[in-house]
PDB file of C-alpha atoms in Angstrom:
ATOM      1  CA  MET A   1       0.000   0.000   0.000  1.00  0.00           C
ATOM      2  CA  SER A   2       1.244   3.410  -0.854  1.00  0.00           C
ATOM      3  CA  ARG A   3       1.721   6.147   1.674  1.00  0.00           C
ATOM      4  CA  ALA A   4      -1.137   8.235   0.213  1.00  0.00           C
ATOM      5  CA  SER A   5      -3.598   5.341   0.434  1.00  0.00           C
ATOM      6  CA  LYS A   6      -2.566   4.659   4.066  1.00  0.00           C
ATOM      7  CA  LEU A   7      -3.147   8.308   4.951  1.00  0.00           C
ATOM      8  CA  THR A   8      -6.498   8.305   3.149  1.00  0.00           C
ATOM      9  CA  LEU A   9      -7.565   5.128   4.962  1.00  0.00           C
ATOM     10  CA  ALA A  10      -6.466   6.568   8.329  1.00  0.00           C
ATOM     11  CA  GLY A  11      -8.184   9.877   7.640  1.00  0.00           C
ATOM     12  CA  THR A  12     -11.492   8.326   6.606  1.00  0.00           C
ATOM     13  CA  SER A  13     -11.345   5.884   9.526  1.00  0.00           C
ATOM     14  CA  LEU A  14     -10.785   8.721  11.997  1.00  0.00           C
ATOM     15  CA  PHE A  15     -13.594  10.703  10.384  1.00  0.00           C
ATOM     16  CA  ALA A  16     -15.959   7.697  10.647  1.00  0.00           C
ATOM     17  CA  VAL A  17     -15.040   7.041  14.290  1.00  0.00           C
ATOM     18  CA  GLY A  18     -15.411  10.736  15.104  1.00  0.00           C
ATOM     19  CA  THR A  19     -18.821  10.820  13.443  1.00  0.00           C
ATOM     20  CA  VAL A  20     -20.014   7.759  15.394  1.00  0.00           C
ATOM     21  CA  ILE A  21     -18.804   9.254  18.683  1.00  0.00           C
ATOM     22  CA  MET A  22     -20.413  12.612  17.901  1.00  0.00           C
ATOM     23  CA  VAL A  23     -23.761  10.994  17.000  1.00  0.00           C
ATOM     24  CA  HIS A  24     -23.668   8.870  20.151  1.00  0.00           C
ATOM     25  CA  PHE A  25     -22.982  11.940  22.307  1.00  0.00           C
ATOM     26  CA  GLN A  26     -25.761  13.889  20.557  1.00  0.00           C
ATOM     27  CA  GLN A  27     -28.257  11.053  21.154  1.00  0.00           C
ATOM     28  CA  LYS A  28     -27.360  10.957  24.851  1.00  0.00           C
ATOM     29  CA  MET A  29     -27.888  14.713  25.121  1.00  0.00           C
ATOM     30  CA  GLU A  30     -31.261  14.521  23.343  1.00  0.00           C
ATOM     31  CA  LYS A  31     -32.369  11.652  25.583  1.00  0.00           C
ATOM     32  CA  GLU A  32     -31.419  13.643  28.688  1.00  0.00           C
ATOM     33  CA  ALA A  33     -33.252  16.716  27.384  1.00  0.00           C
ATOM     34  CA  MET A  34     -36.371  14.638  26.726  1.00  0.00           C
ATOM     35  CA  HIS A  35     -36.168  13.166  30.227  1.00  0.00           C
ATOM     36  CA  GLN A  36     -35.884  16.638  31.729  1.00  0.00           C
ATOM     37  CA  GLY A  37     -39.059  17.570  29.829  1.00  0.00           C
ATOM     38  CA  VAL A  38     -40.882  14.645  31.432  1.00  0.00           C
ATOM     39  CA  VAL A  39     -39.616  15.632  34.875  1.00  0.00           C
ATOM     40  CA  ARG A  40     -40.702  19.237  34.282  1.00  0.00           C
ATOM     41  CA  ASP A  41     -44.170  18.097  33.113  1.00  0.00           C
ATOM     42  CA  MET A  42     -44.603  15.895  36.179  1.00  0.00           C
ATOM     43  CA  GLU A  43     -43.671  18.802  38.439  1.00  0.00           C
ATOM     44  CA  GLN A  44     -46.158  21.079  36.673  1.00  0.00           C
ATOM     45  CA  GLN A  45     -48.882  18.450  37.064  1.00  0.00           C
ATOM     46  CA  ARG A  46     -48.065  18.119  40.769  1.00  0.00           C
ATOM     47  CA  ILE A  47     -48.282  21.890  41.245  1.00  0.00           C
ATOM     48  CA  LYS A  48     -51.546  22.035  39.294  1.00  0.00           C
ATOM     49  CA  LYS A  49     -53.016  19.265  41.453  1.00  0.00           C
ATOM     50  CA  GLU A  50     -51.938  21.068  44.641  1.00  0.00           C
ATOM     51  CA  ARG A  51     -53.523  24.298  43.426  1.00  0.00           C
ATOM     52  CA  GLN A  52     -56.732  22.459  42.534  1.00  0.00           C
ATOM     53  CA  LEU A  53     -56.859  20.891  45.998  1.00  0.00           C
ATOM     54  CA  ASP A  54     -56.275  24.295  47.592  1.00  0.00           C
ATOM     55  CA  PHE A  55     -59.048  25.764  45.454  1.00  0.00           C
ATOM     56  CA  GLU A  56     -61.454  22.977  46.434  1.00  0.00           C
ATOM     57  CA  MET A  57     -60.585  23.424  50.099  1.00  0.00           C
ATOM     58  CA  GLN A  58     -61.178  27.181  49.852  1.00  0.00           C
ATOM     59  CA  LYS A  59     -64.472  26.549  48.055  1.00  0.00           C
ATOM     60  CA  ALA A  60     -65.583  24.158  50.825  1.00  0.00           C
ATOM     61  CA  LEU A  61     -64.614  26.720  53.483  1.00  0.00           C
ATOM     62  CA  GLU A  62     -66.515  29.414  51.621  1.00  0.00           C
ATOM     63  CA  GLU A  63     -69.623  27.226  51.487  1.00  0.00           C
ATOM     64  CA  GLU A  64     -69.286  26.427  55.195  1.00  0.00           C
ATOM     65  CA  TYR A  65     -68.940  30.112  56.084  1.00  0.00           C
ATOM     66  CA  LYS A  66     -71.897  31.055  53.888  1.00  0.00           C
ATOM     67  CA  LYS A  67     -74.090  28.588  55.778  1.00  0.00           C
ATOM     68  CA  GLY A  68     -73.499  30.483  59.018  1.00  0.00           C
ATOM     69  CA  GLN A  69     -73.787  33.998  57.598  1.00  0.00           C
ATOM     70  CA  THR A  70     -76.388  35.994  55.769  1.00  0.00           C
ATOM     71  CA  VAL A  71     -74.899  37.729  52.788  1.00  0.00           C
ATOM     72  CA  ARG A  72     -76.671  40.688  51.255  1.00  0.00           C
ATOM     73  CA  ASP A  73     -75.909  42.592  48.094  1.00  0.00           C
ATOM     74  CA  SER A  74     -74.710  46.022  49.237  1.00  0.00           C
ATOM     75  CA  THR A  75     -75.133  47.564  45.790  1.00  0.00           C
ATOM     76  CA  SER A  76     -78.898  46.957  45.756  1.00  0.00           C
ATOM     77  CA  GLU A  77     -79.208  48.539  49.236  1.00  0.00           C
ATOM     78  CA  ALA A  78     -77.360  51.618  48.025  1.00  0.00           C
ATOM     79  CA  GLN A  79     -79.757  51.980  45.111  1.00  0.00           C
ATOM     80  CA  VAL A  80     -82.793  51.711  47.435  1.00  0.00           C
ATOM     81  CA  ASN A  81     -81.371  54.352  49.789  1.00  0.00           C
ATOM     82  CA  GLN A  82     -80.763  56.757  46.922  1.00  0.00           C
ATOM     83  CA  SER A  83     -84.245  56.476  45.396  1.00  0.00           C
ATOM     84  CA  PRO A  84     -86.215  59.793  45.477  1.00  0.00           C
ATOM     85  CA  ASN A  85     -89.531  58.092  46.483  1.00  0.00           C
ATOM     86  CA  ARG A  86     -88.980  58.347  50.246  1.00  0.00           C
TER      87      ARG A  86
END
């Protein structure tokens, strides 16, 4: 084998090995990024569920408080007090 063919074979072999290593590294990075997306989505779902539970608890407390109180519309009282028919 001539010197030029040996250099060409070495160069193409190094290029092929470098390409395989680069693709492997890129796939690992993409897989990690996808996994981080799943982790982020799970965290968002957990937060959403907590907020929904807090909302339901506040709604139940509001209903409980409304049972014990009489709530009147203050705007309708103001309109009655301002009417000129007194």
